[in-house]
């Protein structure tokens, strides 16, 4: 399986514990006023240059793992939950290799989260706003989906 990946960072120090391999996913349903990565919003299906396999990402990780002290892999974006199947395969394969997995998300997914959370060691939840009107003003979206995600994380017992 392949996913649309914007870029990777080999020495992430603010995206989870330790030094991390950070994978920036393409695609996000929100349009936050203060987005750090607006170039990750859309997925261009005609652009095959940004398609990456799980194997190619983990091979890139393997090439730098000696430098990732107490780290692992962080999926961020964009919004990784937009590519749920690919994200799940990535984290499931990483866990089989003993790699710590961290999901940096605003919770703007659509779906059942049990499978991905079963392979997630840590969720970095990006709080956009604490009330619905402010959330809509900042993101252009509805707060219900992100609250559903938070509830799924609580039910799964995944550290957040």
GROMACS .gro file of C-alpha atoms in nm:
model
  160
    1UNK     CA    1   0.000   0.000   0.000
    2UNK     CA    2   0.116   0.354  -0.071
    3UNK     CA    3   0.034   0.682   0.099
    4UNK     CA    4   0.063   1.045  -0.001
    5UNK     CA    5   0.356   1.178   0.200
    6UNK     CA    6   0.457   1.542   0.189
    7UNK     CA    7   0.801   1.498   0.346
    8UNK     CA    8   1.002   1.343   0.628
    9UNK     CA    9   1.225   1.489   0.897
   10UNK     CA   10   1.512   1.285   1.034
   11UNK     CA   11   1.577   1.469   1.362
   12UNK     CA   12   1.245   1.575   1.516
   13UNK     CA   13   1.278   1.694   1.875
   14UNK     CA   14   0.934   1.848   1.940
   15UNK     CA   15   0.710   1.578   1.793
   16UNK     CA   16   0.701   1.327   2.077
   17UNK     CA   17   0.951   1.180   2.321
   18UNK     CA   18   1.316   1.151   2.228
   19UNK     CA   19   1.457   1.220   1.884
   20UNK     CA   20   1.208   1.115   1.618
   21UNK     CA   21   1.161   1.032   1.253
   22UNK     CA   22   0.871   1.258   1.156
   23UNK     CA   23   0.645   1.176   0.861
   24UNK     CA   24   0.432   1.459   0.723
   25UNK     CA   25   0.116   1.322   0.562
   26UNK     CA   26  -0.056   1.497   0.274
   27UNK     CA   27  -0.425   1.591   0.315
   28UNK     CA   28  -0.630   1.776   0.576
   29UNK     CA   29  -1.004   1.852   0.585
   30UNK     CA   30  -0.954   2.161   0.802
   31UNK     CA   31  -0.839   2.508   0.701
   32UNK     CA   32  -0.698   2.644   1.024
   33UNK     CA   33  -0.616   3.013   1.030
   34UNK     CA   34  -0.276   2.951   1.189
   35UNK     CA   35  -0.176   2.630   1.007
   36UNK     CA   36   0.199   2.563   1.008
   37UNK     CA   37   0.179   2.342   0.698
   38UNK     CA   38  -0.086   2.471   0.453
   39UNK     CA   39   0.109   2.305   0.170
   40UNK     CA   40  -0.008   1.969   0.313
   41UNK     CA   41  -0.382   2.045   0.286
   42UNK     CA   42  -0.459   1.884  -0.049
   43UNK     CA   43  -0.383   1.547  -0.198
   44UNK     CA   44  -0.295   1.566  -0.566
   45UNK     CA   45  -0.378   1.218  -0.698
   46UNK     CA   46  -0.211   1.302  -1.030
   47UNK     CA   47   0.123   1.358  -0.852
   48UNK     CA   48   0.284   1.019  -0.799
   49UNK     CA   49   0.611   1.173  -0.676
   50UNK     CA   50   0.480   1.195  -0.321
   51UNK     CA   51   0.357   0.833  -0.305
   52UNK     CA   52   0.553   0.629  -0.053
   53UNK     CA   53   0.521   0.271   0.063
   54UNK     CA   54   0.536   0.161   0.426
   55UNK     CA   55   0.850  -0.033   0.337
   56UNK     CA   56   1.026   0.273   0.192
   57UNK     CA   57   0.947   0.484   0.499
   58UNK     CA   58   1.067   0.215   0.739
   59UNK     CA   59   1.382   0.167   0.530
   60UNK     CA   60   1.447   0.541   0.564
   61UNK     CA   61   1.389   0.507   0.940
   62UNK     CA   62   1.630   0.212   0.957
   63UNK     CA   63   1.899   0.426   0.796
   64UNK     CA   64   1.892   0.676   1.084
   65UNK     CA   65   1.764   0.474   1.381
   66UNK     CA   66   2.100   0.488   1.562
   67UNK     CA   67   2.048   0.865   1.603
   68UNK     CA   68   1.690   0.839   1.729
   69UNK     CA   69   1.768   0.796   2.099
   70UNK     CA   70   1.454   0.711   2.297
   71UNK     CA   71   1.252   0.817   1.993
   72UNK     CA   72   1.053   0.650   1.721
   73UNK     CA   73   0.814   0.753   1.445
   74UNK     CA   74   0.568   1.043   1.456
   75UNK     CA   75   0.293   1.075   1.195
   76UNK     CA   76   0.180   1.434   1.147
   77UNK     CA   77   0.063   1.644   0.859
   78UNK     CA   78  -0.165   1.757   0.720
   79UNK     CA   79  -0.387   1.520   0.906
   80UNK     CA   80  -0.267   1.158   0.920
   81UNK     CA   81  -0.619   1.030   0.996
   82UNK     CA   82  -0.721   1.129   0.641
   83UNK     CA   83  -0.518   0.828   0.522
   84UNK     CA   84  -0.634   0.589   0.793
   85UNK     CA   85  -0.560   0.261   0.613
   86UNK     CA   86  -0.205   0.362   0.523
   87UNK     CA   87  -0.143   0.505   0.871
   88UNK     CA   88  -0.266   0.183   1.032
   89UNK     CA   89  -0.040  -0.031   0.813
   90UNK     CA   90   0.256   0.195   0.890
   91UNK     CA   91   0.204   0.186   1.266
   92UNK     CA   92   0.120  -0.185   1.275
   93UNK     CA   93   0.441  -0.268   1.085
   94UNK     CA   94   0.645  -0.028   1.298
   95UNK     CA   95   0.516  -0.185   1.621
   96UNK     CA   96   0.614  -0.530   1.495
   97UNK     CA   97   0.968  -0.391   1.461
   98UNK     CA   98   0.960  -0.251   1.815
   99UNK     CA   99   0.938   0.113   1.704
  100UNK     CA  100   0.759   0.365   1.929
  101UNK     CA  101   0.466   0.525   1.743
  102UNK     CA  102   0.324   0.871   1.800
  103UNK     CA  103   0.021   1.024   1.627
  104UNK     CA  104   0.022   1.405   1.607
  105UNK     CA  105  -0.337   1.488   1.514
  106UNK     CA  106  -0.620   1.735   1.543
  107UNK     CA  107  -0.859   1.439   1.551
  108UNK     CA  108  -1.021   1.541   1.223
  109UNK     CA  109  -1.075   1.188   1.098
  110UNK     CA  110  -1.386   1.007   0.993
  111UNK     CA  111  -1.418   0.656   1.113
  112UNK     CA  112  -1.361   0.395   1.372
  113UNK     CA  113  -1.034   0.450   1.552
  114UNK     CA  114  -0.986   0.128   1.749
  115UNK     CA  115  -0.747  -0.034   1.503
  116UNK     CA  116  -0.512   0.261   1.464
  117UNK     CA  117  -0.512   0.330   1.839
  118UNK     CA  118  -0.419  -0.034   1.904
  119UNK     CA  119  -0.088   0.040   1.729
  120UNK     CA  120  -0.035   0.390   1.870
  121UNK     CA  121   0.186   0.444   2.176
  122UNK     CA  122   0.111   0.815   2.218
  123UNK     CA  123  -0.133   1.072   2.080
  124UNK     CA  124  -0.028   1.435   2.058
  125UNK     CA  125  -0.369   1.599   2.037
  126UNK     CA  126  -0.370   1.943   1.875
  127UNK     CA  127  -0.642   2.140   2.054
  128UNK     CA  128  -0.774   2.405   1.817
  129UNK     CA  129  -1.029   2.566   2.049
  130UNK     CA  130  -1.227   2.472   2.360
  131UNK     CA  131  -1.576   2.572   2.246
  132UNK     CA  132  -1.772   2.499   1.926
  133UNK     CA  133  -1.809   2.858   1.800
  134UNK     CA  134  -1.440   2.933   1.845
  135UNK     CA  135  -1.345   2.600   1.690
  136UNK     CA  136  -1.553   2.678   1.379
  137UNK     CA  137  -1.404   3.027   1.354
  138UNK     CA  138  -1.046   2.896   1.378
  139UNK     CA  139  -1.077   2.579   1.166
  140UNK     CA  140  -1.382   2.626   0.947
  141UNK     CA  141  -1.507   2.289   1.071
  142UNK     CA  142  -1.736   2.124   1.324
  143UNK     CA  143  -1.597   2.025   1.662
  144UNK     CA  144  -1.802   1.701   1.686
  145UNK     CA  145  -1.556   1.486   1.487
  146UNK     CA  146  -1.257   1.582   1.697
  147UNK     CA  147  -1.451   1.518   2.019
  148UNK     CA  148  -1.545   1.173   1.886
  149UNK     CA  149  -1.175   1.106   1.832
  150UNK     CA  150  -1.087   1.219   2.185
  151UNK     CA  151  -1.352   0.986   2.326
  152UNK     CA  152  -1.212   0.697   2.119
  153UNK     CA  153  -0.864   0.765   2.259
  154UNK     CA  154  -1.002   0.762   2.612
  155UNK     CA  155  -1.186   0.432   2.551
  156UNK     CA  156  -0.871   0.277   2.402
  157UNK     CA  157  -0.660   0.390   2.696
  158UNK     CA  158  -0.394   0.534   2.465
  159UNK     CA  159  -0.182   0.798   2.640
  160UNK     CA  160  -0.262   1.146   2.514
   0.00000   0.00000   0.00000
